[in-house]
Coordinates of C-alpha atoms in Angstrom, one line a residue:
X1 CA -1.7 -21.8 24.3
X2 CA -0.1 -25.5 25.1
X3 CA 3.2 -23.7 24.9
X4 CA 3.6 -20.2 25.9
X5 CA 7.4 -20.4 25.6
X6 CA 7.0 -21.9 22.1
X7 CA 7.4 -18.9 18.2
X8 CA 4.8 -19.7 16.2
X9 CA 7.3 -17.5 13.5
X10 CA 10.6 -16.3 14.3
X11 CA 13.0 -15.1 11.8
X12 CA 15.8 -12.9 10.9
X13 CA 15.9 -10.7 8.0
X14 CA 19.0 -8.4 7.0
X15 CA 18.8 -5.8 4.6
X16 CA 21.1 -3.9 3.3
X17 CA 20.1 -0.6 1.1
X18 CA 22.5 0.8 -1.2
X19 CA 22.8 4.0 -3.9
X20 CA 25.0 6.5 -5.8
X21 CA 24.0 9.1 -7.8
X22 CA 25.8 11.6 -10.1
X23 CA 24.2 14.7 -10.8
X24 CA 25.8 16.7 -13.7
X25 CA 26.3 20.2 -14.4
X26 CA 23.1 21.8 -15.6
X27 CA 23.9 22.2 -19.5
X28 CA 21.6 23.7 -22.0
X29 CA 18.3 24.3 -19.2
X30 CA 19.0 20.5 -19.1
X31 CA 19.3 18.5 -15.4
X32 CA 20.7 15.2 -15.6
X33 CA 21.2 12.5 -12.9
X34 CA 22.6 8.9 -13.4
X35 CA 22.8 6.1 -11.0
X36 CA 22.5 2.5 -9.7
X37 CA 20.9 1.4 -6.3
X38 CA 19.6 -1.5 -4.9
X39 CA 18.8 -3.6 -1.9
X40 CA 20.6 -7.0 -0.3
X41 CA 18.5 -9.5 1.5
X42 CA 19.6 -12.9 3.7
X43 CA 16.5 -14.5 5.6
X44 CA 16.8 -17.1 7.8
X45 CA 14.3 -19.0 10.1
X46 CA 15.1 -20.3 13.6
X47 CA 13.3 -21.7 16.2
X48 CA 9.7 -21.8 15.7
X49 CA 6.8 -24.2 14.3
X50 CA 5.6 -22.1 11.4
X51 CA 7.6 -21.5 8.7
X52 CA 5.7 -19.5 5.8
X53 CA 8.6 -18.7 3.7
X54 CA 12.0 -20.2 3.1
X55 CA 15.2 -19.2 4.1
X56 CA 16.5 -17.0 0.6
X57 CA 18.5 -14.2 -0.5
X58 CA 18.0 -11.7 -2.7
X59 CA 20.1 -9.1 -4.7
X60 CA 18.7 -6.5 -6.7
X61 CA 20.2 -3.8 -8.1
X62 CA 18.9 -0.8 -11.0
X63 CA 20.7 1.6 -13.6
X64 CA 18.8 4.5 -14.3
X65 CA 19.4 8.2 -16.2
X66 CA 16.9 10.9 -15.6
X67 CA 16.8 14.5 -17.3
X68 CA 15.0 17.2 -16.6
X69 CA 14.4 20.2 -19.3
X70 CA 13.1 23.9 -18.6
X71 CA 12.6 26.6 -20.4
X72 CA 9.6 29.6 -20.1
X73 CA 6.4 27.9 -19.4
X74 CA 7.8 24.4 -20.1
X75 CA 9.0 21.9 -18.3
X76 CA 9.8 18.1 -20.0
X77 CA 11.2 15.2 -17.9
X78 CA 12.0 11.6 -19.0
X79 CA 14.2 8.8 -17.4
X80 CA 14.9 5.0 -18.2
X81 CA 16.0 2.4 -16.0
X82 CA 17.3 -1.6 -15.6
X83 CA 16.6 -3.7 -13.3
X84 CA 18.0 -7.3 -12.3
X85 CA 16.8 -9.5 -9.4
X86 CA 18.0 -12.4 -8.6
X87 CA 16.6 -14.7 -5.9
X88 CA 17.6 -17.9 -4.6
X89 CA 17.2 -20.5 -1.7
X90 CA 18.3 -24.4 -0.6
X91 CA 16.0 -27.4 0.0
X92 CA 14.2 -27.1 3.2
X93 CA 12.6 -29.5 5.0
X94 CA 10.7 -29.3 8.3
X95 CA 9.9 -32.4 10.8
X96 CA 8.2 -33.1 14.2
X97 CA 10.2 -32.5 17.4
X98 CA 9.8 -35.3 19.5
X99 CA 10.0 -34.0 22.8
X100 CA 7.6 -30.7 22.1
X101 CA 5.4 -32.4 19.1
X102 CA 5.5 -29.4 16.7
X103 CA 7.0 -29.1 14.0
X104 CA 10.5 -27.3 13.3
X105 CA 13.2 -26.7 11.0
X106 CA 15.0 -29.9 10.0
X107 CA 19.4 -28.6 10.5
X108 CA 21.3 -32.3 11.0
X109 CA 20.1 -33.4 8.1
X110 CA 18.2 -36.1 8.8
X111 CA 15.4 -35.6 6.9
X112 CA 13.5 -39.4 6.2
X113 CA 10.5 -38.0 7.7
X114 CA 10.4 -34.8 7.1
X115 CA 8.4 -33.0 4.7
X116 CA 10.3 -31.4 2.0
X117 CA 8.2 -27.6 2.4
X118 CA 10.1 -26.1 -0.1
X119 CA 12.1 -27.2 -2.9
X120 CA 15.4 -25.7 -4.1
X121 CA 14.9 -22.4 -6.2
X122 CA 17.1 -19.6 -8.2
X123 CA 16.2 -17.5 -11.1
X124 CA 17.0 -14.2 -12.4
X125 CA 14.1 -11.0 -12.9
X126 CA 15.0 -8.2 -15.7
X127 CA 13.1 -5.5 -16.8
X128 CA 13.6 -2.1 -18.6
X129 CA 10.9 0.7 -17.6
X130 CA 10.8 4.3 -18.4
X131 CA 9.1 7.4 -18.6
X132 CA 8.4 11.1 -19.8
X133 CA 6.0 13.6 -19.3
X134 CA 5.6 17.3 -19.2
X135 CA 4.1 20.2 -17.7
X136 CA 3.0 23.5 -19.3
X137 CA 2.2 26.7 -17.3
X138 CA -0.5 28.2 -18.6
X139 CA -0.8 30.8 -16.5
X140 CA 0.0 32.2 -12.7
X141 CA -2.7 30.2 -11.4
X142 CA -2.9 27.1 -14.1
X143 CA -0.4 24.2 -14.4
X144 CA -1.0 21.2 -17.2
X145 CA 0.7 18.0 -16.7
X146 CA 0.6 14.9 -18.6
X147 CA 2.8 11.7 -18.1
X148 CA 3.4 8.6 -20.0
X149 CA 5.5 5.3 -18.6
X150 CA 6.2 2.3 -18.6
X151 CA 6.6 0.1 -15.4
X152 CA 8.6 -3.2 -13.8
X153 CA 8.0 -5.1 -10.9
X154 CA 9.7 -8.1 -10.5
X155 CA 7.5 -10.9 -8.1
X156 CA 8.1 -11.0 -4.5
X157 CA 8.9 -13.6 -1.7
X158 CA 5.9 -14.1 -0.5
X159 CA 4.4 -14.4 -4.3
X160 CA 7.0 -16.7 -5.8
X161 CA 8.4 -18.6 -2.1
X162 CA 4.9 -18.6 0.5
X163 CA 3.9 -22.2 1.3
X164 CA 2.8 -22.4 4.5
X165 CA 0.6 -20.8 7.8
X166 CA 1.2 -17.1 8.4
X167 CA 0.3 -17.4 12.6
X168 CA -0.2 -13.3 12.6
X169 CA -3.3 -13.2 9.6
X170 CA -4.0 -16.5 10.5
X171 CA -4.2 -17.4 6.7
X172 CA -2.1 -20.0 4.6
X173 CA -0.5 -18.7 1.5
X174 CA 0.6 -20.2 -1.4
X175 CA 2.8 -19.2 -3.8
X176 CA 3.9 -19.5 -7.4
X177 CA 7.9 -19.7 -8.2
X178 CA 6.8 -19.9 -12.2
X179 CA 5.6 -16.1 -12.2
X180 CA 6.9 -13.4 -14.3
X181 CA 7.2 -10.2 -13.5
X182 CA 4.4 -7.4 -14.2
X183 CA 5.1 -4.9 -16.4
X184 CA 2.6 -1.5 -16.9
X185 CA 1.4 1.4 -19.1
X186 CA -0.3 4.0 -17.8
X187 CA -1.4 7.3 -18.9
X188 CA -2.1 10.1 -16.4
X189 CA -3.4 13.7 -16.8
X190 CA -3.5 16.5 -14.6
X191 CA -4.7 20.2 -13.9
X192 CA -3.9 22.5 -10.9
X193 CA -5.5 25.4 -10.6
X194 CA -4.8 28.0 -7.3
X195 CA -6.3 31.5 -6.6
X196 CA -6.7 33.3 -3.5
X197 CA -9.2 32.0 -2.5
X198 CA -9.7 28.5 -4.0
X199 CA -7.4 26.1 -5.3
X200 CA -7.9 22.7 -7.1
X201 CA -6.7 20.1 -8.8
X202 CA -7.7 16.7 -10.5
X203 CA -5.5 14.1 -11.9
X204 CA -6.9 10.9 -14.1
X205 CA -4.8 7.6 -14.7
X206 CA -5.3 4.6 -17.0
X207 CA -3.4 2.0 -16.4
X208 CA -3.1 -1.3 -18.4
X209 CA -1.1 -4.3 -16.2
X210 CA 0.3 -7.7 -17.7
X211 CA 1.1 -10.3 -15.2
X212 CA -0.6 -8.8 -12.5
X213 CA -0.1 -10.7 -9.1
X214 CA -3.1 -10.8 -6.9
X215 CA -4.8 -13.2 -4.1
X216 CA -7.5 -15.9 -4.7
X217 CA -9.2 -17.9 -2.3
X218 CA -8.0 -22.1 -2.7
X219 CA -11.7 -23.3 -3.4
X220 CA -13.0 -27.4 -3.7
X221 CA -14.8 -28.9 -6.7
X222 CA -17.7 -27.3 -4.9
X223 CA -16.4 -23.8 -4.7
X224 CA -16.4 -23.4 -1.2
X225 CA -13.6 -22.4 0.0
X226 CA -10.5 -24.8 1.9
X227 CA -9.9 -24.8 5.2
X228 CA -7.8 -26.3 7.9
X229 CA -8.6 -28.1 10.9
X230 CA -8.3 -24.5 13.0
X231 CA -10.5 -22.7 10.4
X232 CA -7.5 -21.2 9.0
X233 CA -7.7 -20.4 4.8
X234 CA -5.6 -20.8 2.1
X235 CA -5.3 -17.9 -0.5
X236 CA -3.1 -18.7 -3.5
X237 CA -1.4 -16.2 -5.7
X238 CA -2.0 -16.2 -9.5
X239 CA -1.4 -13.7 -12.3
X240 CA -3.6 -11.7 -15.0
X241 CA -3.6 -9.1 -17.7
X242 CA -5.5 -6.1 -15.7
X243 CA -6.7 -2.7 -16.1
X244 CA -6.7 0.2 -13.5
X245 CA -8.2 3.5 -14.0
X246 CA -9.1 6.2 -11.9
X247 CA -9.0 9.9 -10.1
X248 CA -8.2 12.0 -7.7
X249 CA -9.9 15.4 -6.8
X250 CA -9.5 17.7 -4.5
X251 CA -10.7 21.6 -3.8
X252 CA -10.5 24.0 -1.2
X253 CA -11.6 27.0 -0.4
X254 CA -9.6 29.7 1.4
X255 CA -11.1 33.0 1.2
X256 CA -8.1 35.7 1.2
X257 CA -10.9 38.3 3.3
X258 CA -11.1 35.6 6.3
X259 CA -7.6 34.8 6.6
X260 CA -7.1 31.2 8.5
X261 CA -9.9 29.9 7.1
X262 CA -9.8 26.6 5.1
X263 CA -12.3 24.2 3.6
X264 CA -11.0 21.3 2.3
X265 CA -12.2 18.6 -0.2
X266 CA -10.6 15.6 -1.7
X267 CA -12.4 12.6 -4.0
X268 CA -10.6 9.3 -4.9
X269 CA -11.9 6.5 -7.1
X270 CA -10.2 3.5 -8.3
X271 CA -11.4 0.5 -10.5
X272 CA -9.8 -2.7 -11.1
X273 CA -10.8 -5.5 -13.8
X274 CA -9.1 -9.1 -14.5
X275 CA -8.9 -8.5 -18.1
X276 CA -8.4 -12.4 -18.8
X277 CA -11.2 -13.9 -21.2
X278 CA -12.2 -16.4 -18.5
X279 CA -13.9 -13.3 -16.6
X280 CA -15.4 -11.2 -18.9
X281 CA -18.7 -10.3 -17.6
X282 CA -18.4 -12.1 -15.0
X283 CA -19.3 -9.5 -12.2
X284 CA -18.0 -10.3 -8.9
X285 CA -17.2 -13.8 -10.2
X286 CA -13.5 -13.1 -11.2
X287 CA -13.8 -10.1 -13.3
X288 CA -12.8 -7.3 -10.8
X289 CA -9.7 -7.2 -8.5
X290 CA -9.8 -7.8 -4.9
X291 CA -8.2 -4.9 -2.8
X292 CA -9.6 -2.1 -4.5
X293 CA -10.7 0.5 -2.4
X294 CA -13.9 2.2 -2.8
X295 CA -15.1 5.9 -3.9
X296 CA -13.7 8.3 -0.8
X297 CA -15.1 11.5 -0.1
X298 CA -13.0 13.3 2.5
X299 CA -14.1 17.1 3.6
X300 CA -12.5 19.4 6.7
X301 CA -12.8 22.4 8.3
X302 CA -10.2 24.3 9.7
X303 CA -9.1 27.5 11.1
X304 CA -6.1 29.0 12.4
X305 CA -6.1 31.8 14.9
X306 CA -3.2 33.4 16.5
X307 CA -4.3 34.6 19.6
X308 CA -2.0 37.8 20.9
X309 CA -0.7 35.6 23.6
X310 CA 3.3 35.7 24.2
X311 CA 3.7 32.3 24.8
X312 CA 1.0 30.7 22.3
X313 CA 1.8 30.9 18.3
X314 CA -1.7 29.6 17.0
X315 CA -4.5 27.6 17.5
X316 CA -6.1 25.2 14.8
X317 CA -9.3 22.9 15.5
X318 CA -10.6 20.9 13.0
X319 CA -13.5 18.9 12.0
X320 CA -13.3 15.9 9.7
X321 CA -16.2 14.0 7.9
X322 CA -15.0 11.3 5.9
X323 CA -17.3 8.8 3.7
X324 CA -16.6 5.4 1.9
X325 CA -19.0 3.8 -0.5
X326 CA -20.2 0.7 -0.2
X327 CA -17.8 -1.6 -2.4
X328 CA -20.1 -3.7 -4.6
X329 CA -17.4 -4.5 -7.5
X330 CA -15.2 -7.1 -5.4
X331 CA -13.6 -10.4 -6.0
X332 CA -16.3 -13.1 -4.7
X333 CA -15.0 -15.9 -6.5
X334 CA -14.7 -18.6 -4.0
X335 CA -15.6 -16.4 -0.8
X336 CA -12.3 -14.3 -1.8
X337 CA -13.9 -10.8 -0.6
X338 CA -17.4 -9.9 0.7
X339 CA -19.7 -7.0 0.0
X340 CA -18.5 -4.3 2.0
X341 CA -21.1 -1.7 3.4
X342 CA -20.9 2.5 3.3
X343 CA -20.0 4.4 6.0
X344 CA -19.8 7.7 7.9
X345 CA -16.9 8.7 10.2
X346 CA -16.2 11.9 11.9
X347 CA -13.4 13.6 13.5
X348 CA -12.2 16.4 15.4
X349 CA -8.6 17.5 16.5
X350 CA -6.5 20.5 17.8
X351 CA -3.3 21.6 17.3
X352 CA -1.6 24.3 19.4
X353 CA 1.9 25.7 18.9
X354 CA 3.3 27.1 21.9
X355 CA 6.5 29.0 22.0
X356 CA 9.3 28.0 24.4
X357 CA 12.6 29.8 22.9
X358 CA 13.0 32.6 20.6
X359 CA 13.4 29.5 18.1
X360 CA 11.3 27.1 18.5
X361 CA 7.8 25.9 19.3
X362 CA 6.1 23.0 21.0
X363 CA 3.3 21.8 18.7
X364 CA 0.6 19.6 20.9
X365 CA -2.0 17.7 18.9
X366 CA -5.1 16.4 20.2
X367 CA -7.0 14.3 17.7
X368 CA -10.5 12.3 18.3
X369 CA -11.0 9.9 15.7
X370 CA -15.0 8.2 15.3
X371 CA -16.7 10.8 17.6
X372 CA -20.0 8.5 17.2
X373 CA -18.1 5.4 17.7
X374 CA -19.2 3.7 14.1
X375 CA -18.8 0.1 13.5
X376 CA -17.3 -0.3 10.5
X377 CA -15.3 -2.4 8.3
X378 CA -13.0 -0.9 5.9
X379 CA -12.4 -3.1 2.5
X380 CA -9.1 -3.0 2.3
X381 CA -8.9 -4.6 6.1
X382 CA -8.0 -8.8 6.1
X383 CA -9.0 -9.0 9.4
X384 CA -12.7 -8.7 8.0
X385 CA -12.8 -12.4 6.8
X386 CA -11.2 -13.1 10.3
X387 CA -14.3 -15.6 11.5
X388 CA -13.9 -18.2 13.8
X389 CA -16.9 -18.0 15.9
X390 CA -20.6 -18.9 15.6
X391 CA -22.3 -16.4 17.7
X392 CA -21.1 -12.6 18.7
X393 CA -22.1 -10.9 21.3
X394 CA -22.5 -7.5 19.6
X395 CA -24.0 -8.8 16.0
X396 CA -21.1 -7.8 14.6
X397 CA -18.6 -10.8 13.0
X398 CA -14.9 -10.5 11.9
X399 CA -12.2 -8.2 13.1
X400 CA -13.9 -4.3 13.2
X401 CA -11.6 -0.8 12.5
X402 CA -11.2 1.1 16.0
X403 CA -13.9 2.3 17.6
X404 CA -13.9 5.7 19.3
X405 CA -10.1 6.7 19.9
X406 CA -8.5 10.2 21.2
X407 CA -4.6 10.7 21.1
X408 CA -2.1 13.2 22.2
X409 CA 0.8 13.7 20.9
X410 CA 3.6 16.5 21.7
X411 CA 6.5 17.7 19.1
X412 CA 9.2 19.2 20.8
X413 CA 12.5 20.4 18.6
X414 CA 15.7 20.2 20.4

């Protein structure tokens, strides 16, 4: 660096969190809770020369009522809520300093050559959401749930305010104060299931998303995409109708004859499509959503022994595969994501508790993450698009996940 001494970003963010809640008297198997909470923001930038969102506050606050029935095997529960946010921030302008030649944060107002980075901006979010679902016991080992709801998020700083060079990603992002806020419906179903010696359970979702907010790659007339004289890129952010569906599964086995012993499974999937006419059947040209992770497979096997040692309570290793498909259903409009390959990783840990009072235990944890030291790059990373070389040493380009890595950690109650 030309100036060790000088931010690249420097800024102070207060926030102040806030709730009450009134839970009444149960009446008629009924629980019912009432409320408002919220969050208080001020931002401010000071001395630095990048400056990648403005100086705002923000005030949000949310009534909600939530009730909870019960009675023999079923169990109904349901809630509505309100939100408000309201955002706002000044003019501000940002010059060139003339004794360091970067640029700052324009305060005594002189501002005839500055550029005016972002404008003045208020406006008020409101959404109502809800929800209500229910669960039926079938059984001792059988549980039903199903869920409806309706969903409100209202858009972000850095989705309605970003103009400008985040030095940390080393990406420019650009905002879009005209967005509304996304509201959702999802459906989700689920079954648990737990005997002695297995247990499972799967849930499904559908979800269906209007004014979804995700990232884009700024492309030129020839689709290739913008960059800045350090190789920096600009992503945009835009909004969509979207649909999300997916599931989670896991299973285990735990035989009650071999007590300690656990084998542990767990399967994730999630799918993503931009539902806007534009894309349809468009592939990897706009019609599915960047950030989506791939199918996961995790499995582990564990097993707890208590040795007949005064001082040691139990013993656990633990051997961890883990495998992520290849994501081939990505957003490659403009260069915005990048094939991402399958991989392997494998881990192995122990944990020991270890008695030092009548009371209480030390736990000690010693966990080896990629035995085999894989290079890999997981989807959901941004630092994979984080290129600015022509040649690597290893064949490997971008910003890898960690390599081989042990840690030790200690838990000690006092």
């Amino acid at each position: 660096p030309e100036m060790p001494t000088e931010k690249g970003m420097y800024m102070r963010l207060n926030t102040l969190n806030y709730g009450f809640r009134y839970n009444a008297t149960t009446f008629a198997n009924t629980e019912i809770s009432l409320g408002i909470n919220g969050m208080l923001q001020d931002n401010l930038n000071k001395d630095a020369t990048e400056f990648p969102i403005p100086d705002y506050q923000l005030y949000d606050a949310g009534l909600y009522i939530y009730a909870k029935w019960k009675r023999n095997n079923w169990t109904l529960s349901g809630g509505l809520r309100d939100d408000i946010r309201y955002v706002n921030w000044d003019d501000f302008y940002v010059g060139i300093d003339p004794i360091t030649g970067a640029e700052h944060k324009v305060t005594n107002g002189d501002i005839s050559l500055a550029d005016h980075q972002f404008e003045a901006f208020n406006n008020l979010y409101h959404g109502l959401s809800g929800s209500i679902g229910a669960t039926y016991k079938v059984n001792n080992h059988i549980n039903l749930k199903a869920n409806i709801g309706r969903a409100y998020r209202s858009p972000n700083l850095a989705e309605i305010g970003s103009n400008g060079l985040d030095p940390g990603a080393r990406i420019i992002y650009i905002g879009d104060r005209t967005f509304k806020p996304e509201f959702s419906l999802q459906e989700d179903f689920g079954v648990n299931i737990k005997y002695h010696n297995f247990s499972t359970e799967i849930n499904i979702f559908n979800n269906n998303i209007s004014n979804f907010i995700y990232m884009e790659t700024l492309a030129d007339e020839l689709n290739n995409p913008i960059l800045d004289a350090q190789g920096n890129r600009t992503y945009h952010f835009k909004q969509a109708s979207a649909h999300l569906y997916g599931a989670d599964i896991s299973f285990a086995v735990h035989p009650k004859k071999l007590k300690g012993f656990r084998w542990s499974n767990n399967l994730s999937a999630t799918y993503g499509f931009n539902r806007n006419s534009e894309y349809k059947n468009k592939g990897i040209d706009g019609e599915y959503l960047p950030l989506i992770p791939p199918l996961t497979i995790m499995s582990s096997l564990s097993y707890e022994v208590k040795p007949k040692y005064r001082h040691i309570k139990s013993i656990q290793p633990k051997l961890e595969a883990e495998y992520v498909a290849k994501q081939d259903r990505y957003l490659g409009l403009s260069g915005t994501e990048t094939f991402t390959p399958s991989f392997i990783l494998f881990n192995m840990g122990l944990t020991t508790d270890i008695r030092y009072n009548k009371n209480n235990n030390i736990t000690l944890i010693l966990q080896a993450n990629n035995l085999f030291n894989t290079a890999y790059q997981s989807h959901l990373n941004r630092l994979k698009h984080f290129e600015y070389y022509n040649h690597s040493p290893n064949g490997h380009y971008g910003i890898y996940n960690m390599g081989r890595n042990i840690s030790l950690r200690a838990i000690v109650p006092f």
